[in-house]
Tab-separated table of C-alpha atoms in Angstrom:
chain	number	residue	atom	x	y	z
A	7	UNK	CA	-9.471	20.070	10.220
A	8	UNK	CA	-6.548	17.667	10.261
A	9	UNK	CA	-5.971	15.358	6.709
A	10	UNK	CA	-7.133	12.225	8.249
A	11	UNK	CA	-10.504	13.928	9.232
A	12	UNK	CA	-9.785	15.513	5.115
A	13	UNK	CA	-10.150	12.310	3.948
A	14	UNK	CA	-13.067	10.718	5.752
A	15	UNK	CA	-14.694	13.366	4.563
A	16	UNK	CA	-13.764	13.490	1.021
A	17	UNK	CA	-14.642	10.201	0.869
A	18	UNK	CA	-17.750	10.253	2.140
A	19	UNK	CA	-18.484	13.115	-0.402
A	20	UNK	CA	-17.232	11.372	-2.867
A	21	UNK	CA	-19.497	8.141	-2.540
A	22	UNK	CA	-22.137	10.175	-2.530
A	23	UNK	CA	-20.927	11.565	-6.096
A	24	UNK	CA	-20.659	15.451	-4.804
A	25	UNK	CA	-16.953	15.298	-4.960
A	26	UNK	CA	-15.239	17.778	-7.641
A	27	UNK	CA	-11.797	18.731	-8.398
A	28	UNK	CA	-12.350	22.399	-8.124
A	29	UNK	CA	-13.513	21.524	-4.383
A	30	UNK	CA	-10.093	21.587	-3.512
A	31	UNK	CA	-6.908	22.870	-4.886
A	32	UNK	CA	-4.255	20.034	-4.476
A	33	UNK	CA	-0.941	21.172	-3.777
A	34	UNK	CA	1.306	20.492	-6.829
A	35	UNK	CA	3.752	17.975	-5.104
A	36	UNK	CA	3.279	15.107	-3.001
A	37	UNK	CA	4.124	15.188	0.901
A	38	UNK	CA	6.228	12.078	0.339
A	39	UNK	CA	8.952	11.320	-2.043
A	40	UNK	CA	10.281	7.930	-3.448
A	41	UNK	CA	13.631	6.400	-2.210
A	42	UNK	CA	16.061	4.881	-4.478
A	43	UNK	CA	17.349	1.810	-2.636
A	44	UNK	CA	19.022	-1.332	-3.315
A	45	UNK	CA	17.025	-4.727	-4.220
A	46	UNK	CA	17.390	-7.308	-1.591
A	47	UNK	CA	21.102	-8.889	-1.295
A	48	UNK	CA	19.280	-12.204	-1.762
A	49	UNK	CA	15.996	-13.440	-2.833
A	50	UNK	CA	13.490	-16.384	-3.043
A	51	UNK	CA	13.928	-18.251	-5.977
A	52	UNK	CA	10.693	-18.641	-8.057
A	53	UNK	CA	8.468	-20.852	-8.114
A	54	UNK	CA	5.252	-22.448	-9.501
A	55	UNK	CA	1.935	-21.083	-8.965
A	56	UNK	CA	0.636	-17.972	-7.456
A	57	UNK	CA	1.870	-16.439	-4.310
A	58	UNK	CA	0.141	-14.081	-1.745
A	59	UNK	CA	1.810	-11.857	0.302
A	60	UNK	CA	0.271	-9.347	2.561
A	61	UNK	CA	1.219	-5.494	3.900
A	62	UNK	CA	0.655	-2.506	5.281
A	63	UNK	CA	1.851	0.947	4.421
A	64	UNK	CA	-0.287	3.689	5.256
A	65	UNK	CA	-4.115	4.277	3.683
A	66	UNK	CA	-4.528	0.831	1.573
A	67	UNK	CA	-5.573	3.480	-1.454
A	68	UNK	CA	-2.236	3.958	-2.840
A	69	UNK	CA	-1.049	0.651	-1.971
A	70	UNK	CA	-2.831	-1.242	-3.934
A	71	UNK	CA	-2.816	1.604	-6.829
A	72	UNK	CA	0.799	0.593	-6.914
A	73	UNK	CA	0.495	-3.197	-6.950
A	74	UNK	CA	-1.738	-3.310	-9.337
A	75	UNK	CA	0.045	-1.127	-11.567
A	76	UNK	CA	3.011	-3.906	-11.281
A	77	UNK	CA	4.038	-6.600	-13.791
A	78	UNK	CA	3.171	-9.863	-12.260
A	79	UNK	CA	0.321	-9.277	-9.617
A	80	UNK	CA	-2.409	-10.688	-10.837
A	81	UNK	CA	-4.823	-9.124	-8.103
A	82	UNK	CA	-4.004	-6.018	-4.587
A	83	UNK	CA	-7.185	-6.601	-2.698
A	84	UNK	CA	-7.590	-3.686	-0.104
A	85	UNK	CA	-8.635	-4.721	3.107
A	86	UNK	CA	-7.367	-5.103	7.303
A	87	UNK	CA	-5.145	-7.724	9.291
A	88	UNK	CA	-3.739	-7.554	12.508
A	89	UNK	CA	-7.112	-7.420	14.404
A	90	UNK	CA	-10.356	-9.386	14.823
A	91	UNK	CA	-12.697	-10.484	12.286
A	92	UNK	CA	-15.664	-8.518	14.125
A	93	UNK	CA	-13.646	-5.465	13.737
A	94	UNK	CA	-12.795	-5.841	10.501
A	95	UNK	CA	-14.617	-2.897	8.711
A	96	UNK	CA	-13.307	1.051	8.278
A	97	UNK	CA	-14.995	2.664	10.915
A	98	UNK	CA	-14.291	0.442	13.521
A	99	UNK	CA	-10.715	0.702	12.353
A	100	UNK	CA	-10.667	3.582	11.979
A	101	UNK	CA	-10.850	4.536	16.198
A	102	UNK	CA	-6.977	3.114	15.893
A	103	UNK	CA	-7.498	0.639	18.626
A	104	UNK	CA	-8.563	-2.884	16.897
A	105	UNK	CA	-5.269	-3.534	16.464
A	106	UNK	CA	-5.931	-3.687	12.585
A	107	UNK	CA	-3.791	-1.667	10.152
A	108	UNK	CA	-4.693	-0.952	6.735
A	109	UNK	CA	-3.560	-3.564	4.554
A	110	UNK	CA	-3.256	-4.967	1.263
A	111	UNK	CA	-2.910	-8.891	-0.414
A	112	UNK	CA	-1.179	-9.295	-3.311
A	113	UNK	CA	-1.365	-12.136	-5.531
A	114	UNK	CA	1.472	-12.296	-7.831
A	115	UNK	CA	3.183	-14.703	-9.946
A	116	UNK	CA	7.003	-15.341	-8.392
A	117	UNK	CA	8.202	-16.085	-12.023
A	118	UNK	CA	6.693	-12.628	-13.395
A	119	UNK	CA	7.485	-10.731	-9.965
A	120	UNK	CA	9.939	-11.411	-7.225
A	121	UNK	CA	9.174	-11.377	-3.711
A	122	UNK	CA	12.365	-9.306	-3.242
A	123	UNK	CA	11.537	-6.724	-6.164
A	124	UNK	CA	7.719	-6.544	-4.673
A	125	UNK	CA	9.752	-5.554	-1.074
A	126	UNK	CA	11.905	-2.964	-2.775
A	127	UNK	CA	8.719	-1.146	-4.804
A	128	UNK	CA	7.312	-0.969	-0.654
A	129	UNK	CA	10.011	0.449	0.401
A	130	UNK	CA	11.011	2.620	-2.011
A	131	UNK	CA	7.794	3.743	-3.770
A	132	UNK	CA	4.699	2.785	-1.863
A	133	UNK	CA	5.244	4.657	1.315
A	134	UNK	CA	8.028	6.261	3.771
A	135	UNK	CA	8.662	2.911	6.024
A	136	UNK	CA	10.853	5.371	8.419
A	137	UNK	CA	7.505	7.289	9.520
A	138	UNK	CA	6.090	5.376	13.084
A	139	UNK	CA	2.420	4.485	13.367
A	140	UNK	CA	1.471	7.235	10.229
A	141	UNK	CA	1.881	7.678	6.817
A	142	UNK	CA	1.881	11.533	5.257
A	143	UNK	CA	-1.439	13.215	6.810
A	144	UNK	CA	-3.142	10.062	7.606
A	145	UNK	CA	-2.092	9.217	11.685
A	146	UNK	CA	-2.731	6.176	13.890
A	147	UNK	CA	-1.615	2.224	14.581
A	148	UNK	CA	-3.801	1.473	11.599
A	149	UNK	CA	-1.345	3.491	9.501
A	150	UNK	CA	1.734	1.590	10.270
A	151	UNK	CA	3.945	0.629	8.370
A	152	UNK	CA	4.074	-3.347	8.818
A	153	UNK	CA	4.237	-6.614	6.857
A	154	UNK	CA	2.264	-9.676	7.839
A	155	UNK	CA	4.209	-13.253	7.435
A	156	UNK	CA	3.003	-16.593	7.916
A	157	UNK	CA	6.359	-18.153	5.800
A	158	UNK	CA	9.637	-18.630	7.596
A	159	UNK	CA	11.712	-17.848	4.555
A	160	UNK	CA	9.423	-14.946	3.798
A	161	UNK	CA	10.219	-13.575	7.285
A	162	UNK	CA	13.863	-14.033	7.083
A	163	UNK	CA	13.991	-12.334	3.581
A	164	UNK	CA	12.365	-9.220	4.873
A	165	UNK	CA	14.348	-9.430	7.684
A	166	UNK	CA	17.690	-9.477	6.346
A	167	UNK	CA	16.551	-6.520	3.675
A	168	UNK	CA	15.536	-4.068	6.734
A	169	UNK	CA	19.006	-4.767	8.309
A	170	UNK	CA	20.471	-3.964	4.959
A	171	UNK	CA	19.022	-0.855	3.955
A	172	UNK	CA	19.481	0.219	7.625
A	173	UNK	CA	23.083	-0.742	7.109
A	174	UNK	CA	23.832	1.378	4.056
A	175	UNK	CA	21.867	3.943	5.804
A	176	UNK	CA	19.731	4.371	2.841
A	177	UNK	CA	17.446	7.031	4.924
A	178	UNK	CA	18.005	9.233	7.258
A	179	UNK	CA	16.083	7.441	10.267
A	180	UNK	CA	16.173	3.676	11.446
A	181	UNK	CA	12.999	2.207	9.449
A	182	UNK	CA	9.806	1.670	11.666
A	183	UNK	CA	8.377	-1.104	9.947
A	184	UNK	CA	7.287	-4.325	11.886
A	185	UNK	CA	7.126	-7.753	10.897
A	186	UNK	CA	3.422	-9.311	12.572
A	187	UNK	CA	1.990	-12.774	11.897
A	188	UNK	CA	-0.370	-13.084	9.839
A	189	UNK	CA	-3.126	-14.450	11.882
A	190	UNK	CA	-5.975	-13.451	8.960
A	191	UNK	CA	-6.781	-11.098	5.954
A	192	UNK	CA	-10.585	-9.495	6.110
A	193	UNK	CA	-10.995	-7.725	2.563
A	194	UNK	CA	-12.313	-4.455	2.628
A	195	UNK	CA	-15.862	-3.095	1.790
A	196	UNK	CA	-16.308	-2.854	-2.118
A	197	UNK	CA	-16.350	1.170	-2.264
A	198	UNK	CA	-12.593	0.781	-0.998
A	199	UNK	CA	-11.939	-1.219	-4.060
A	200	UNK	CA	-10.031	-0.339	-7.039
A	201	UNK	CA	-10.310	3.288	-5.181
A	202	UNK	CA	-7.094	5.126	-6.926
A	203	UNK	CA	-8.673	4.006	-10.567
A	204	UNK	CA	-12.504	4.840	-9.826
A	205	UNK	CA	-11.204	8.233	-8.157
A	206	UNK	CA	-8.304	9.226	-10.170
A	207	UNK	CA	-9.377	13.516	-9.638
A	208	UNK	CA	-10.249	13.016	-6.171
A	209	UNK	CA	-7.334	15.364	-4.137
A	210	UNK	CA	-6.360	13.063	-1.317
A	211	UNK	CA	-5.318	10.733	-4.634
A	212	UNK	CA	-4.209	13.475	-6.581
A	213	UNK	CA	-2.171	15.184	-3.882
A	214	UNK	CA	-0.786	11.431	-1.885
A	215	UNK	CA	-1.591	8.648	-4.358
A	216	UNK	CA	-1.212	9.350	-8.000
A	217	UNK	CA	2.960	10.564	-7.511
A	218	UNK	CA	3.391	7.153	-6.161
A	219	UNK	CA	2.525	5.322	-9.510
A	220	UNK	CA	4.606	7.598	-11.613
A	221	UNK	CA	7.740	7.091	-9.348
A	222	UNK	CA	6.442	3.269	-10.146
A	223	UNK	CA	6.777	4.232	-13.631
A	224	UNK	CA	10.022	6.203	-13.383
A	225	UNK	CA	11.952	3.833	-10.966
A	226	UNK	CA	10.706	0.877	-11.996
A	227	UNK	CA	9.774	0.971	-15.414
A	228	UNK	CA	10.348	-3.199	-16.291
A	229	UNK	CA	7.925	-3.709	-13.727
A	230	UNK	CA	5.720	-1.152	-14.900
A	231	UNK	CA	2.459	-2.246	-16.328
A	232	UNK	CA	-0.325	1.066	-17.879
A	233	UNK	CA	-3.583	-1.031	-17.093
A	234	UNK	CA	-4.001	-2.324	-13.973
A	235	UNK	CA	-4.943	-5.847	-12.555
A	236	UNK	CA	-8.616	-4.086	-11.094
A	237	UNK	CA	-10.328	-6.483	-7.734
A	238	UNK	CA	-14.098	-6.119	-9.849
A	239	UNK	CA	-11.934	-7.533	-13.283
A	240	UNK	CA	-10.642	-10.689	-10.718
A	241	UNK	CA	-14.098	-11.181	-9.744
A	242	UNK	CA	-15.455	-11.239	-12.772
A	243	UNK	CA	-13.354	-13.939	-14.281
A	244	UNK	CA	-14.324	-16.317	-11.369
């Protein structure tokens, strides 16, 4: 059994409420490690009101674990872009051919959070952007590594940082990440929500997920924030 089927499983298990930690011994390290890298030469100057922003960097789990654990998003809703709203749910995604990719939208405030500082957590803590169409054990086109733009100056900013890092060679392979427009966000189904808090002892989270938030902590500790902004806490103030 490969980790992608690992997970599908595990998380089937685990909505059912069968899921343990002594199911599975999770190795002690994760498969991926953070990068330290450079912020962005330049930046977008803040400015008022919230901003949204959406990406992609492997299984939307740890993704928006991260975000929410950073100072200055206000709300990481899990979810798919790239695709068609009829295809817009996990198992359909999950065949790899929709065209979706596992994605996240983050709401942040650009005086609390920079754009440019919310690009350098991506790339240096979220997920390997060097790995093509996969991210650790999960495989596939809906596992890419991609960012979805609908702003010119957004585009250019991300833009100019790929060229950078791959300038000062920051990793060892050219970085695979694509820029797509963003042609619509479809948010995920609600078990997919808040998954890394609700789950915390799961092993796919353990093992992939929960390392990510403590580099967070380690590499980015201003930005750092202990309780996260949760998608049910958003709601719920509406």
């Amino acid at each position: 059994m490969d980790r992608t089927q690992f997970r599908r499983i595990a998380l089937a298990l685990t909505a059912a409420g069968v899921l343990a930690l002594g199911w599975f011994t999770a190795p002690s390290r994760a498969s991926e490690e953070a990068f330290i890298i450079p912020p962005p030469a330049a930046d977008i100057a803040p400015a008022e009101g919230l901003k949204t922003f959406v990406l992609a960097g492997g299984c939307f789990w740890g993704v928006q674990g991260v975000y929410q654990h950073t100072k200055g998003v206000t709300n990481a809703v899990s979810g798919y872009a790239g695709g068609k709203a009829s295809t817009a749910n996990y198992e359909a995604i999950g065949r790899g051919t929709t065209g979706h990719a596992e994605a996240v939208q983050i709401t942040y405030d650009p005086k609390q959070v920079t754009l440019g500082r919310l690009l350098q957590i991506y790339f240096s803590v979220v997920h390997d952007p060097t790995q093509l169409n996969r991210q650790g054990p999960d495989t596939g086109t809906q596992y890419r590594s991609t960012i979805f733009t609908s702003d010119p100056a957004e585009r250019k900013l991300v833009q100019d940082y790929i060229a950078q890092l791959n300038g000062a060679k920051v990793y060892k392979k050219s970085i695979a990440t694509t820029l797509e427009p963003l042609q619509g966000f479809y948010a995920a189904e609600d078990y997919h929500q808040d998954y890394l808090t609700r789950h915390p002892n799961q092993p796919y989270i353990v093992f992939n997920d929960l390392p990510k938030i403590e580099s967070l902590k380690k590499i980015f500790a201003e930005n750092y924030r202990e309780k996260p902004a949760l998608v049910r806490a958003a709601k719920a103030s509406n």
